[in-house]
Structure formats: C-alpha cells, structure tokens
Coordinates of C-alpha atoms and ligand atoms in Angstrom, one line a residue:
X17 CA 0.0 0.0 -0.1
X18 CA 1.2 3.5 -0.6
X19 CA 1.1 6.4 1.8
X20 CA -2.2 8.1 2.7
X21 CA -2.0 10.6 -0.1
X22 CA -2.0 7.8 -2.6
X23 CA -4.5 5.6 -1.2
X24 CA -8.2 5.9 -1.9
X25 CA -11.5 3.7 -1.6
X26 CA -11.8 4.0 -5.3
X27 CA -10.1 5.1 -8.4
X28 CA -11.9 6.2 -11.4
X29 CA -9.9 6.5 -14.8
X30 CA -11.2 9.2 -17.0
X31 CA -13.6 12.0 -16.1
X32 CA -15.7 11.9 -19.2
X33 CA -19.4 10.8 -19.5
X34 CA -19.1 7.5 -17.8
X35 CA -16.3 8.5 -15.4
X36 CA -18.2 11.5 -14.2
X37 CA -21.0 9.3 -13.3
X38 CA -18.8 6.7 -11.5
X39 CA -17.4 9.8 -9.5
X40 CA -20.7 11.2 -8.6
X41 CA -22.2 7.7 -7.4
X42 CA -19.2 6.7 -5.4
X43 CA -18.4 10.0 -3.8
X44 CA -22.2 10.6 -3.0
X45 CA -22.2 7.3 -1.2
X46 CA -19.1 8.3 1.0
X47 CA -16.2 6.6 -0.9
X48 CA -13.0 8.7 -1.0
X49 CA -12.5 8.7 -4.7
X50 CA -9.6 9.6 -7.0
X51 CA -10.4 10.7 -10.5
X52 CA -7.3 10.3 -12.8
X53 CA -7.7 12.3 -16.1
X54 CA -4.9 12.6 -18.7
X55 CA -6.3 15.9 -20.0
X56 CA -6.2 19.4 -18.4
X57 CA -8.8 20.6 -16.0
X58 CA -11.8 22.4 -17.6
X59 CA -13.8 24.1 -15.1
X60 CA -17.5 24.8 -15.7
X61 CA -18.2 28.4 -16.7
X62 CA -14.5 29.5 -16.3
X63 CA -13.1 27.6 -19.1
X64 CA -15.5 28.0 -22.0
X65 CA -13.6 30.8 -23.9
X66 CA -15.8 30.9 -27.0
X67 CA -19.1 30.4 -25.3
X68 CA -20.3 33.9 -25.9
X69 CA -18.5 34.9 -28.9
X70 CA -20.3 36.0 -31.9
X71 CA -19.5 34.7 -35.4
X72 CA -17.7 37.8 -36.6
X73 CA -15.4 37.6 -33.4
X74 CA -13.8 34.6 -34.6
X75 CA -10.6 35.2 -36.5
X76 CA -11.9 33.2 -39.5
X77 CA -15.6 33.3 -38.8
X78 CA -15.4 30.0 -37.1
X79 CA -13.6 28.2 -40.0
X80 CA -10.3 26.7 -39.7
X81 CA -7.4 27.7 -42.1
X82 CA -5.9 24.7 -44.0
X83 CA -2.5 25.0 -42.1
X84 CA -4.3 24.4 -38.8
X85 CA -6.8 21.8 -40.3
X86 CA -3.6 19.8 -41.3
X87 CA -2.8 19.3 -37.6
X88 CA -6.1 17.6 -37.2
X89 CA -6.1 15.1 -40.0
X90 CA -7.4 12.2 -37.6
X91 CA -10.5 14.3 -37.4
X92 CA -11.2 14.0 -41.1
X93 CA -13.2 17.1 -41.5
X94 CA -15.5 16.2 -38.7
X95 CA -18.2 18.9 -38.1
X96 CA -16.7 19.9 -34.7
X97 CA -13.5 21.0 -36.4
X98 CA -14.2 24.8 -36.0
X99 CA -12.6 27.6 -34.3
X100 CA -15.4 27.3 -31.8
X101 CA -14.1 24.1 -30.5
X102 CA -10.4 23.8 -31.1
X103 CA -9.6 24.1 -27.4
X104 CA -11.5 20.9 -26.8
X105 CA -9.9 18.8 -29.6
X106 CA -6.6 16.8 -29.7
X107 CA -4.2 17.4 -32.5
X108 CA -2.8 14.4 -34.2
X109 CA 0.6 14.9 -32.6
X110 CA -1.0 14.5 -29.2
X111 CA -2.6 11.3 -29.9
X112 CA -0.6 8.5 -31.3
X113 CA -2.3 5.6 -32.7
X114 CA -2.0 3.4 -35.7
X115 CA -5.0 2.8 -38.0
X116 CA -4.4 -0.3 -40.1
X117 CA -7.6 0.6 -42.0
X118 CA -9.2 4.2 -42.2
X119 CA -10.4 5.0 -38.7
X120 CA -10.9 8.5 -37.0
X121 CA -10.4 8.4 -33.3
X122 CA -11.9 11.5 -31.7
X123 CA -11.0 11.9 -28.2
X124 CA -11.9 14.5 -25.6
X125 CA -8.7 14.9 -23.7
X126 CA -9.8 17.0 -20.8
X127 CA -12.0 16.9 -17.7
X128 CA -15.3 16.2 -19.0
X129 CA -14.0 14.2 -21.9
X130 CA -16.3 14.1 -24.9
X131 CA -19.3 15.1 -22.6
X132 CA -18.5 18.7 -23.4
X133 CA -18.7 18.2 -27.3
X134 CA -21.5 15.5 -27.6
X135 CA -24.8 16.1 -29.6
X136 CA -26.8 15.0 -26.6
X137 CA -29.1 12.6 -28.4
X138 CA -30.2 10.1 -25.6
X139 CA -32.3 7.1 -26.4
X140 CA -32.9 4.1 -24.1
X141 CA -32.1 0.8 -25.5
X142 CA -34.9 -1.8 -25.6
X143 CA -35.1 -5.6 -25.4
X144 CA -34.9 -5.6 -29.3
X145 CA -31.3 -4.4 -28.5
X146 CA -30.4 -6.5 -25.5
X147 CA -31.7 -9.7 -27.2
X148 CA -30.3 -8.7 -30.7
X149 CA -27.1 -10.8 -30.7
X150 CA -28.9 -14.0 -29.1
X151 CA -31.7 -13.8 -31.9
X152 CA -29.6 -12.8 -34.8
X153 CA -26.7 -15.1 -34.0
X154 CA -23.6 -12.9 -33.8
X155 CA -21.2 -11.9 -30.9
X156 CA -22.7 -13.4 -27.5
X157 CA -25.7 -12.8 -25.5
X158 CA -25.9 -9.9 -23.4
X159 CA -26.0 -10.8 -19.7
X160 CA -28.7 -8.2 -18.9
X161 CA -32.0 -7.4 -20.3
X162 CA -33.9 -4.1 -20.5
X163 CA -35.5 -4.7 -17.1
X164 CA -32.0 -4.7 -15.4
X165 CA -31.3 -1.4 -16.6
X166 CA -34.6 0.4 -16.6
X167 CA -34.4 1.6 -13.1
X168 CA -30.9 3.0 -13.8
X169 CA -31.9 4.7 -17.0
X170 CA -34.6 6.5 -14.8
X171 CA -31.9 7.2 -12.3
X172 CA -29.7 8.9 -14.9
X173 CA -32.4 10.7 -16.7
X174 CA -33.7 12.4 -13.7
X175 CA -30.4 13.8 -12.8
X176 CA -29.0 14.8 -16.2
X177 CA -32.4 16.1 -17.6
X178 CA -33.7 14.9 -21.0
X179 CA -36.4 16.7 -23.1
X180 CA -38.7 14.4 -25.0
X181 CA -42.2 12.8 -25.5
X182 CA -43.5 9.6 -24.0
X183 CA -44.2 8.1 -27.5
X184 CA -45.2 4.6 -26.2
X185 CA -43.0 2.8 -28.7
X186 CA -41.8 -0.7 -27.9
X187 CA -38.6 -0.2 -29.8
X188 CA -37.8 3.2 -27.9
X189 CA -38.7 2.8 -24.3
X190 CA -40.1 5.8 -22.6
X191 CA -38.2 7.5 -19.7
X192 CA -38.3 10.4 -17.2
X193 CA -38.8 13.5 -19.7
X194 CA -38.9 17.1 -19.4
X195 CA -41.2 18.9 -22.1
X196 CA -40.1 18.1 -25.6
X197 CA -38.6 20.6 -28.2
X198 CA -41.0 21.5 -30.8
X199 CA -40.8 19.9 -34.2
X200 CA -40.9 22.3 -37.2
X201 CA -44.1 22.6 -39.4
X202 CA -42.4 20.4 -42.1
X203 CA -41.2 17.7 -39.6
X204 CA -44.8 17.5 -38.4
X205 CA -46.0 17.4 -42.1
X206 CA -43.7 14.4 -42.6
X207 CA -44.9 12.9 -39.4
X208 CA -48.5 13.0 -40.7
X209 CA -47.5 11.7 -44.2
X210 CA -45.4 8.8 -42.6
X211 CA -48.4 7.9 -40.2
X212 CA -50.8 7.8 -43.1
X213 CA -48.7 5.7 -45.4
X214 CA -46.3 3.7 -43.3
X215 CA -47.9 1.8 -40.3
X216 CA -45.2 1.1 -37.7
X217 CA -43.0 4.0 -38.7
X218 CA -43.1 7.0 -36.4
X219 CA -41.5 10.7 -36.5
X220 CA -41.0 12.0 -33.1
X221 CA -39.1 14.8 -31.4
X222 CA -35.6 13.5 -30.7
X223 CA -34.9 13.1 -27.2
X224 CA -32.1 15.3 -26.0
X225 CA -30.1 16.0 -22.8
X226 CA -30.9 19.7 -22.5
X227 CA -33.0 21.4 -19.8
X228 CA -36.2 22.5 -21.6
X229 CA -37.7 23.1 -18.2
X230 CA -35.4 22.5 -15.2
X231 CA -36.5 20.6 -12.1
X232 CA -35.3 21.4 -8.7
X233 CA -32.6 18.6 -8.9
X234 CA -31.2 20.6 -11.9
X235 CA -31.3 23.9 -10.1
X236 CA -29.4 22.3 -7.2
X237 CA -26.6 21.4 -9.6
X238 CA -26.4 25.1 -10.5
X239 CA -27.7 24.5 -14.0
X240 CA -30.6 26.6 -15.7
X241 CA -32.8 26.5 -18.6
X242 CA -31.5 25.8 -22.1
X243 CA -31.6 29.1 -24.0
X244 CA -32.0 27.4 -27.4
X245 CA -28.7 29.1 -28.6
X246 CA -27.6 25.6 -30.1
X247 CA -23.9 26.4 -29.1
X248 CA -23.8 23.7 -26.6
X249 CA -20.4 22.0 -27.6
X250 CA -18.7 25.4 -26.9
X251 CA -19.5 24.8 -23.2
X252 CA -22.8 26.2 -22.0
X253 CA -22.7 29.1 -19.4
X254 CA -26.4 28.2 -18.4
X255 CA -25.5 24.6 -17.8
X256 CA -28.4 24.1 -20.2
X257 CA -27.0 20.8 -21.5
X258 CA -25.6 17.9 -19.6
X259 CA -21.8 17.6 -19.3
X260 CA -19.8 16.1 -16.7
X261 CA -18.4 19.6 -16.1
X262 CA -21.6 21.1 -15.4
X263 CA -23.1 18.4 -13.6
X264 CA -21.7 15.1 -12.2
X265 CA -18.0 16.4 -11.3
X266 CA -19.0 19.5 -9.5
X267 CA -21.7 17.4 -7.7
X268 CA -19.1 15.0 -6.7
X269 CA -16.7 17.8 -5.7
X270 CA -19.5 19.1 -3.2
X271 CA -19.4 15.9 -1.3
X272 CA -15.7 16.5 -0.2
X273 CA -14.8 13.1 -1.3
X274 CA -13.4 13.8 -4.6
X275 CA -9.8 14.3 -5.6
X276 CA -9.3 15.2 -9.3
X277 CA -5.8 14.6 -10.7
X278 CA -5.9 16.2 -14.1
X279 CA -2.9 16.2 -16.5
X280 CA -2.0 12.7 -15.4
X281 CA -2.2 9.7 -17.7
X282 CA -2.8 6.0 -16.6
X283 CA -0.1 3.8 -17.9
X284 CA -1.5 0.5 -16.4
X285 CA -3.3 -1.2 -13.7
X286 CA -1.2 -3.3 -11.3
X287 CA -2.2 -6.8 -10.5
X288 CA -1.3 -8.1 -7.1
X289 CA -0.5 -11.8 -7.4
X290 CA -0.9 -12.7 -3.7
X291 CA -4.2 -10.9 -3.2
X292 CA -5.4 -12.0 -6.5
X293 CA -6.8 -8.6 -7.2
X294 CA -5.8 -5.2 -8.8
X295 CA -4.0 -3.1 -6.2
X296 CA -3.1 0.2 -7.8
X297 CA -2.7 2.1 -11.0
X298 CA 0.5 3.6 -12.5
X299 CA 0.3 7.1 -13.4
X300 CA 2.6 9.5 -15.4
X301 CA 2.3 13.2 -14.7
X302 CA 2.3 14.7 -18.3
X303 CA 4.1 17.8 -17.4
X304 CA 7.0 16.4 -15.4
X305 CA 7.1 12.9 -16.7
X306 CA 7.3 11.6 -13.2
X307 CA 5.7 8.4 -12.4
X308 CA 3.3 7.7 -9.2
X309 CA 1.5 4.8 -8.1
X310 CA -2.1 5.2 -6.6
X311 CA -3.9 2.5 -4.6
X312 CA -7.5 1.7 -4.1
X313 CA -10.1 -1.2 -3.2
X314 CA -12.0 -0.8 -6.5
X315 CA -11.0 0.7 -9.9
X316 CA -13.5 1.9 -12.4
X317 CA -12.0 2.1 -16.1
X318 CA -13.8 5.0 -17.9
X319 CA -11.1 6.2 -20.4
X320 CA -13.4 5.8 -23.4
X321 CA -13.9 2.6 -25.3
X322 CA -10.5 2.6 -27.0
X323 CA -8.7 4.3 -24.2
X324 CA -9.9 1.5 -21.7
X325 CA -8.8 -1.3 -24.2
X326 CA -5.4 0.5 -24.4
X327 CA -4.9 0.5 -20.6
X328 CA -6.1 -3.1 -20.0
X329 CA -3.7 -4.2 -22.8
X330 CA -0.8 -2.3 -21.4
X331 CA -1.6 -3.9 -17.9
X332 CA 0.7 -7.0 -18.1
X333 CA 1.6 -9.2 -15.2
X334 CA 2.6 -12.9 -14.6
X335 CA -0.9 -13.8 -14.1
X336 CA -2.1 -11.8 -17.1
X337 CA 0.7 -11.8 -19.6
X338 CA -1.8 -10.6 -22.5
X339 CA -3.6 -8.0 -20.7
X340 CA -5.5 -7.5 -17.5
X341 CA -8.6 -9.9 -17.4
X342 CA -7.5 -11.5 -20.9
X343 CA -7.6 -15.2 -20.0
X344 CA -9.6 -15.9 -23.3
X345 CA -7.6 -13.8 -25.5
X346 CA -10.7 -11.7 -26.5
X347 CA -9.6 -8.4 -25.1
X348 CA -9.6 -6.0 -27.9
X349 CA -11.7 -8.1 -30.2
X350 CA -15.5 -7.8 -31.4
X351 CA -15.1 -4.0 -31.7
X352 CA -17.9 -2.2 -33.6
X353 CA -19.1 1.4 -34.2
X354 CA -22.1 3.2 -35.9
X355 CA -22.8 3.5 -39.6
X356 CA -23.6 7.2 -40.2
X357 CA -22.9 7.2 -43.8
X358 CA -26.2 7.8 -45.3
X359 CA -27.6 11.3 -45.7
X360 CA -30.6 12.3 -47.9
X361 CA -32.0 15.8 -48.6
X362 CA -35.0 17.1 -50.3
X363 CA -37.0 20.2 -51.0
X364 CA -40.6 21.1 -50.1
X365 CA -42.6 23.6 -52.1
X366 CA -45.2 24.0 -49.5
X367 CA -46.0 25.5 -46.1
X368 CA -44.3 28.7 -47.5
X369 CA -46.3 30.8 -44.8
X370 CA -44.2 29.4 -42.1
X371 CA -40.5 29.4 -41.3
X372 CA -38.4 28.6 -38.2
X373 CA -38.0 31.2 -35.4
X374 CA -34.7 30.9 -33.4
X375 CA -32.9 27.7 -32.7
X376 CA -33.5 24.4 -30.9
X377 CA -30.7 22.1 -29.7
X378 CA -32.1 19.0 -31.4
X379 CA -34.1 17.7 -34.3
X380 CA -36.7 15.1 -35.1
X381 CA -36.2 11.4 -35.1
X382 CA -37.3 8.2 -36.6
X383 CA -36.8 5.1 -34.6
X384 CA -35.7 1.9 -36.2
X385 CA -38.5 0.2 -38.1
X386 CA -36.7 -2.7 -40.0
X387 CA -36.0 -6.1 -38.7
X388 CA -37.6 -5.6 -35.2
X389 CA -40.1 -8.5 -34.6
X390 CA -38.7 -10.6 -37.4
X391 CA -35.9 -10.7 -39.8
X392 CA -37.2 -9.0 -43.2
X393 CA -34.2 -8.1 -45.1
X394 CA -30.9 -9.7 -46.4
X395 CA -29.0 -7.5 -43.8
X396 CA -29.1 -7.7 -40.0
X397 CA -30.4 -5.1 -37.6
X398 CA -31.4 -1.6 -38.6
X399 CA -31.2 2.1 -38.5
X400 CA -32.6 5.1 -36.7
X401 CA -32.7 8.4 -38.4
X402 CA -32.3 12.0 -37.4
X403 CA -34.5 14.5 -39.4
X404 CA -34.0 18.2 -39.7
X405 CA -35.6 20.9 -41.7
X406 CA -35.3 24.5 -42.3
X407 CA -35.6 27.4 -44.9
X408 CA -32.7 29.6 -45.8
X409 CA -32.5 33.0 -47.4
X410 CA -32.3 33.1 -51.1
X411 CA -28.9 34.8 -52.1
X412 CA -28.4 36.0 -55.6
X413 CA -24.8 34.7 -55.8
X414 CA -24.1 36.4 -59.2
X415 CA -24.7 40.0 -57.7
X416 CA -22.1 42.3 -56.6
X417 CA -22.1 45.6 -54.5
X418 CA -25.4 47.3 -54.3
X419 CA -27.2 44.6 -56.0
X420 CA -26.0 41.9 -53.5
X421 CA -26.9 44.2 -50.6
X422 CA -30.5 44.6 -52.0
X423 CA -30.9 40.9 -52.5
X424 CA -29.7 40.3 -48.9
X425 CA -32.0 42.9 -47.5
X426 CA -35.0 41.3 -49.3
X427 CA -34.5 38.4 -47.0
X428 CA -36.5 36.2 -49.3
X429 CA -36.7 32.7 -48.0
X430 CA -36.4 29.7 -50.2
X431 CA -38.2 26.3 -50.3
X432 CA -38.1 24.1 -47.1
X433 CA -35.2 21.7 -47.1
X434 CA -35.4 18.5 -45.2
X435 CA -32.6 16.2 -44.5
X436 CA -32.4 12.7 -42.9
X437 CA -29.2 11.3 -41.4
X438 CA -28.8 7.6 -40.9
X439 CA -27.6 6.0 -37.6
X440 CA -27.1 2.3 -38.2
X441 CA -26.1 -0.6 -36.1
X442 CA -23.0 -2.5 -37.1
X443 CA -22.1 -6.0 -36.2
X444 CA -19.2 -6.8 -33.7
X445 CA -16.8 -9.3 -35.3
X446 CA -13.9 -11.2 -34.2
X447 CA -11.7 -9.7 -37.0
X448 CA -12.7 -6.0 -35.8
X449 CA -9.8 -5.5 -33.4
X450 CA -7.7 -3.2 -31.6
X451 CA -4.2 -4.4 -30.3
X452 CA -0.9 -3.2 -29.2
X453 CA 2.1 -2.5 -31.4
X454 CA 4.9 -4.8 -30.0
X455 CA 7.5 -2.0 -30.0
X456 CA 6.1 1.6 -30.6
X457 CA 5.4 3.5 -27.5
X458 CA 3.7 6.8 -27.1
X459 CA 5.6 9.6 -25.2
X460 CA 4.1 8.5 -22.0
X461 CA 5.3 5.0 -22.3
X462 CA 2.3 3.0 -23.4
X463 CA 2.6 0.8 -26.2
X464 CA 0.5 2.3 -29.3
X465 CA -2.8 1.0 -30.1
X466 CA -3.6 -0.5 -33.6
X467 CA -7.2 -0.1 -34.7
X468 CA -8.4 -2.4 -37.4
X469 CA -12.2 -2.2 -38.3
X470 CA -14.1 -1.4 -41.5
X471 CA -17.5 -1.4 -42.8
X472 CA -18.8 -4.9 -44.2
X473 CA -21.5 -6.0 -46.6
X474 CA -24.1 -5.8 -43.9
X475 CA -23.4 -2.1 -43.6
X476 CA -23.4 -1.5 -47.4
X477 CA -26.8 -3.2 -47.7
X478 CA -28.1 -1.2 -44.8
X479 CA -27.0 1.9 -46.5
X480 CA -28.8 1.0 -49.7
X481 CA -32.0 0.2 -47.8
X482 CA -31.9 3.6 -46.0
X483 CA -31.6 5.4 -49.3
X484 CA -34.4 3.3 -50.8
X485 CA -36.8 3.8 -47.9
X486 CA -36.1 7.4 -47.4
X487 CA -36.4 8.4 -51.1
X488 CA -39.8 6.6 -51.2
X489 CA -41.0 8.2 -47.9
X490 CA -39.9 11.6 -49.1
X491 CA -41.7 11.1 -52.6
X492 CA -44.9 10.1 -51.0
X493 CA -44.6 13.3 -48.7
X494 CA -44.5 15.1 -51.9
X495 CA -40.9 16.4 -51.5
X496 CA -38.6 16.9 -54.6
X497 CA -35.1 17.4 -55.6
X498 CA -34.2 14.3 -53.5
X499 CA -30.5 13.9 -53.2
X500 CA -28.7 10.8 -51.7
X501 CA -25.2 11.3 -50.3
X502 CA -22.9 8.5 -49.0
X503 CA -20.6 10.6 -46.8
X504 CA -18.1 7.8 -46.8
X505 CA -17.0 8.9 -43.4
X506 CA -14.6 6.7 -41.7
X507 CA -15.4 4.4 -38.8
X508 CA -14.9 6.2 -35.7
X509 CA -15.9 9.5 -37.2
X510 CA -19.4 9.0 -35.6
X511 CA -17.8 9.0 -32.2
X512 CA -19.6 5.7 -31.1
X513 CA -16.8 3.2 -31.1
X514 CA -17.7 0.2 -28.7
X515 CA -16.5 -3.2 -27.6
X516 CA -13.2 -5.0 -26.9
X517 CA -14.1 -5.6 -23.2
X518 CA -17.5 -7.1 -23.7
X519 CA -20.0 -8.1 -21.1
X520 CA -21.3 -11.7 -21.2
X521 CA -22.4 -14.7 -19.2
X522 CA -19.5 -17.1 -19.9
X523 CA -16.0 -16.1 -18.9
X524 CA -14.8 -18.1 -21.9
X525 CA -16.4 -15.9 -24.4
X526 CA -16.5 -12.5 -22.6
X527 CA -14.4 -10.2 -20.4
X528 CA -17.0 -8.9 -18.1
X529 CA -19.9 -10.3 -16.1
X530 CA -23.4 -8.7 -15.8
X531 CA -22.1 -6.2 -13.2
X532 CA -19.4 -5.0 -15.5
X533 CA -16.7 -6.6 -13.4
X534 CA -13.7 -8.3 -15.0
X535 CA -14.5 -12.1 -14.7
X536 CA -11.0 -12.7 -13.4
X537 CA -10.2 -9.5 -11.5
X538 CA -13.4 -8.7 -9.7
X539 CA -12.3 -5.3 -8.2
X540 CA -11.9 -3.7 -11.7
X541 CA -15.0 -2.5 -13.4
X542 CA -15.2 -1.4 -17.0
X543 CA -18.5 0.6 -17.8
X544 CA -17.7 2.8 -20.8
X545 CA -18.2 1.9 -24.6
X546 CA -15.5 -0.9 -24.1
X547 CA -18.1 -3.1 -22.2
X548 CA -20.7 -3.1 -25.0
X549 CA -21.6 -6.5 -26.5
X550 CA -23.3 -5.1 -29.3
X551 CA -24.0 -1.5 -30.5
X552 CA -27.8 -1.1 -31.1
X553 CA -28.8 1.8 -33.4
X554 CA -29.6 4.1 -30.5
X555 CA -27.0 6.5 -29.3
X556 CA -24.8 4.8 -26.7
X557 CA -23.9 7.4 -24.0
X558 CA -27.1 7.1 -21.8
X559 CA -26.7 3.3 -21.7
X560 CA -22.9 3.8 -20.7
X561 CA -24.2 6.3 -17.8
X562 CA -26.8 3.9 -16.6
X563 CA -24.6 0.8 -16.7
X564 CA -21.9 2.9 -14.8
X565 CA -24.5 3.9 -11.9
X566 CA -25.7 0.3 -11.8
X567 CA -22.2 -1.1 -11.5
X568 CA -21.3 1.5 -8.8
X569 CA -24.1 0.7 -6.7
X570 CA -23.2 -3.1 -7.0
X571 CA -19.5 -2.3 -6.1
X572 CA -20.4 -0.5 -3.0
X573 CA -22.8 -3.3 -1.9
X574 CA -20.0 -5.8 -2.4
X575 CA -17.5 -3.5 -0.5
X576 CA -19.9 -3.5 2.4
X577 CA -20.1 -7.3 2.4
X578 CA -16.2 -7.2 2.4
X579 CA -16.4 -9.1 -1.0
X580 CA -14.2 -6.3 -2.5
Ligands
FAD7 C1 -19.2 15.7 -31.7 C2 -19.7 14.4 -30.8 C3 -21.1 14.1 -30.8 C4 -21.5 13.1 -30.1 N1 -22.9 13.1 -29.9 C5 -23.4 12.1 -29.2 C6 -24.9 11.9 -28.9 O1 -25.6 12.6 -29.5 N2 -25.3 10.9 -28.2 C7 -24.5 10.0 -27.5 O2 -25.0 9.0 -26.9 N3 -23.2 10.2 -27.7 C8 -22.6 11.1 -28.5 N4 -21.2 11.2 -28.6 C9 -20.3 10.3 -28.1 C10 -20.1 10.7 -26.5 O3 -19.5 11.8 -26.4 C11 -19.3 9.4 -26.0 O4 -20.0 8.3 -26.1 C12 -19.1 9.6 -24.5 O5 -18.3 10.8 -24.2 C13 -18.3 8.4 -23.9 O6 -18.0 8.5 -22.6 P1 -16.8 7.9 -22.0 O7 -16.9 8.2 -20.6 O8 -16.6 6.5 -22.5 O9 -15.4 8.6 -22.7 P2 -15.1 10.1 -22.9 O10 -16.4 11.1 -22.6 O11 -14.5 10.3 -24.1 O12 -14.2 10.4 -21.6 C14 -13.0 9.7 -21.6 C15 -12.0 10.3 -20.6 O13 -11.0 9.6 -20.3 C16 -9.8 10.2 -20.3 N5 -8.6 9.2 -20.6 C17 -8.4 8.4 -21.6 N6 -7.3 7.6 -21.5 C18 -6.8 8.0 -20.1 C19 -5.7 7.6 -19.4 N7 -4.9 6.7 -20.0 N8 -5.6 8.0 -18.3 C20 -6.4 8.9 -17.7 N9 -7.4 9.4 -18.6 C21 -7.7 9.1 -19.6 C22 -9.9 11.3 -21.5 O14 -9.1 12.1 -21.5 C23 -11.2 11.5 -21.4 O15 -11.4 12.7 -20.6 C24 -20.6 12.3 -29.4 C25 -19.4 12.5 -29.3 C26 -18.8 13.7 -30.1 C27 -17.4 13.9 -30.2

C-alpha cells in the first residue's frame, strides 16, 4: 500500500461521460475517490472561452484555415473542427495511434472528456437491442435485459435532464422526460405523411439532454434552462445541457470526497498476485514525466472505449501476460461502431407561410423500423434516423455591391429543405480488433494501439436500404429534388466506438460479467463503451451512464459485504 496521499477507496480512470457518473455515485455514497484524468482541467463556466462569441469575433468566422486543419487530420473534417471548439480537440501529434484501416479516433482529452462536445441525443435501448445478438446469432448474448437497466436509466435521466415525449413505442422505451422541443411544421407534415402511409413507422421529437424546463434537482446542480442557443459544444454558461463539467463532477466535488488529478495519464493497472486482485494504477504526470502509483480497493475504468482497451492491454503481469483480465484472448476483439454514412436531402414547395424562429438544440427522429419483430431483409439489424428541416435566405450569388446588398436585404426565403441522417447498427466481429504495437510507444510509455475495423457487406446493404426507404418516404410526402449522399465517413468519425471488453455470461467468451466486473479480476469495473456486447442503433452514452451507476451501486454493496 502507498502512503495516505496515494490511497483511496476508489479510483476512476477518466472524467468523461461515464467516469463523471462513477465519480458522482461513489463520492455521494461516502467513498474517497480519486479521478485520474489525462487531459487538463476544464472548470464549468470559467473554461469556456468561446461560449459568448459572435461569429464575427472569430478570426476566420469559425472556419479553420488549412494549415491548422492539417494538424487535425485524424478528425477528417468532422463537423466539430471549427474555431469554436479547437480548445477541446486533440491534435494528431497529441494522440499517437495506428489505424490499419481508415479510422478516426476522436478523443476528448480534458476533464469532462467528450461530454463537452456531444450532440446530446439520448435514447434508451430496448429489449430488441439487448436480445439482438442472441436472436440474430452474432457476438454473444448480453448478460442483462432491459428490465435490469430500466431503473438505472430513470436514475440517470432524472439527474441529467432529458427533453422528450412519452411516445409509447416498444422499440424506444419511454423515460423520465422534461417537455420536448417542438418539431418544425415540415417535420410535423412528414410525421403525418409517414403515419398515413407507413404503419409502424414514427416521426417524433428527438430526445435530448437539454433542460427544456429544469426541475429542482437541476437547479441544485447550479444549472438553468436551455436558452435554445444551440451552441452547446462550446460549453454552456447556463448549464443548459448535460456535461460532466456542469453536472456530475461539481456534484461529486461538493461531497468533499473527490480528488481530481488532471494532466495525469494512467499507464497500467497493477495486479497483486498474492491478493489476486488489482492493487493500484501507475500514473505519469504529463508535465513532469514523473511516475506515481495510486492504490484503491476498487478501480473503475472509464477512459473511453479505445482508451480503456489500451490501458487493459498495457496492464501486463505474470498472471495476465496478455492484458488484465484477458484469459480468453478476446480483449480488444469484437469492436464495432455506428454506420452514419447515409444522408438524404429534399425540398418541399409547401408551407411557405411558415419558417423557423430561433434555434433548438435537437431535431426530429425516426426510430428503427426494420427487422424488429422478425428478420425482413438480407441484412441484419436496422437504423434510426435524425430528421432536420429549415428554410434559408435566397442569395443572388451572381450579384455584386449594391445589387448583392439589395438581394440580402429582401430576406426572401427559399423552399423548405429537409434532411435525414442515418444511424445504423454494425455487427461486432472477431476480426474487428484493437491491439498493441509490439514496440512503438507513445511519449508516456504506453505501447500504441492499432485499430483495425471497417464497414462490411451488412453495412453496405443497410445503407442502400436507407436510401431506398427514405427516397420513397420523401416522394410520398411530396418532396422533390431528392439527393442521396454517401458521406463515406470513416468508422470512428461518428464517435460511437464500442467493444473490446465485452459483457457476457460466460468467462470463456466475454471479459466482463453482468455487473461490468472483469470475470477474473473482480475489483476492476469497465463501464464505458468498451463493455458493449453489441451496438444497437440508438445513441450509446445514456446506456454507458446507466451501466456505470448500476455497477457502482453493486460495487459499493460488495464492499460493504467485504467481498471487494
Ligand atoms: C461531436 C460528438 C457528438 C456526439 N454525440 C453524441 C450523441 O448525440 N449521443 C451520444 O450518446 N453520444 C454522442 N457522442 C459520443 C459521446 O461523447 C461518448 O459516447 C461519451 O463521451 C463516451 O463517454 P466515456 O466516458 O466513455 O468517454 P469520454 O467522454 O471520451 O471520456 C474519457 C476520458 O478519459 C480520459 N482518458 C483516456 N485515457 C486516459 C488515461 N490513460 N489516463 C487517464 N485518463 C484517460 C480522456 O481524456 C477523457 O476525458 C458524441 C461525441 C462527439 C465527439
């Protein structure tokens, strides 16, 4: 054991979406908790430098010049690569990894992780997701079902605040909602057309972690109503959206039980051969390069899906020569992500008396409608869709000077435009892997991670189905000028990488049990995207948070019983 400064009840690795939840739950229940975060500290309100800037106050109106863009090649033109967010994004030189096949690893290397940047789309998974692998014969069966997680979804939703409607759909279970954001008149028009022509398909207001009407629990966190600025990912001065920085981390700090160690990277978890459990973590101070070891009874690994794989693979001991908990050789295997390649747009020459007023932090949403109750297509699983619409000002782009000014002052609005963005499930496969380079280390001494994943035939077929179905639905709704776009975005660019340390019933085929405990090292819990057995087509982060809260509760019960 180390000295008192280095010994805690619990250690949490990573302070992002899931780490923030581990910290909140553990400290609230009296555990002295050390959160180790590799990035710099980002304090709510104080460290949001662009939050109130007007477009003309950015040196390049928000756009990033080529010479700077070239430093962020691994982001591959991701939409967050703007002057608004550069301070929350890692440069290529700061993140060394090796993509065997095109892959964009987008990391949030700061206190709060990617919870600062996320788009806040929050859907519960349903039993169609938790039973998916079993029914469709891929990966392994999930060790839990929707009913195991439902109370924990409620627990998380009440605290973070989610705007949405109770839509009563079996594929998208309802939750604890604040009032929904309004759909535009064209989205409502589409909703009616879909309801009339496609039984079983639904267009709804997209559920989003923004405070449409705060409850007392949100005010207690010091957060206020969302102002519909839709500038969330700059960091919100109102705390209008959920991030670890505005919510879970300050909440944990208030308990007096949290120690935040920012700017310190976890190299590995140390396994005590005698006690047959993990005893400590090895940490490098990024500024000084000095190593320290911190000790605790339990360790939560929340370094994001790939980050957690990297740490476990780097945690070598006599007992675990291939990475902590890796008795079956499956650590780093069965990775998956989401297929966001499909986009389709159209015009609507109607409802011209209407336009939008102000902004909203969300859009409309069509839950998955394919292969739900039975297999209907020659591809497995399905896709959700985000739907957006707006009208823009007609600009005479041939005009100059006075004439251009006049055309702008007319503020004449064009047709409505409606777009649909596919969010498809991908299948975790044994050959989709991350693994360590045998020699190449990053500057902090961790062997570098290779990422080797790619789209497959299932994804291609699903993409074509999305194009076919949405073209038909848009035509039926009377929309014109329909354009299909395969964005060809790389895996990873959708920010939903998952797997490598999957949950399962059998230690021979999975790494974690139903409580997110490593089967063979019970005081280590992995509750971020690494634990996911399959990917669903819903957004994943709400599920990471619910799994984390559930695992923390279990860990604390086991500690009380002296089992950990
Ligand atoms: C632009 C964008 C939009 C998104 N939109 C959505 C959405 O609408 N809905 C949704 O569900 N999800 C969305 N996501 C994904 C969501 O942000 C992630 O799923 C979520 O943040 C993952 O939580 P996490 O705790 O696993 O990891 P993160 O939030 O990424 O946090 C991991 C933390 O661990 C730290 N860390 C890593 N390695 C180490 C180490 N070795 N030592 C110490 N610390 C370490 C990192 O610095 C980081 O702070 C979006 C992401 C982005 C970038």
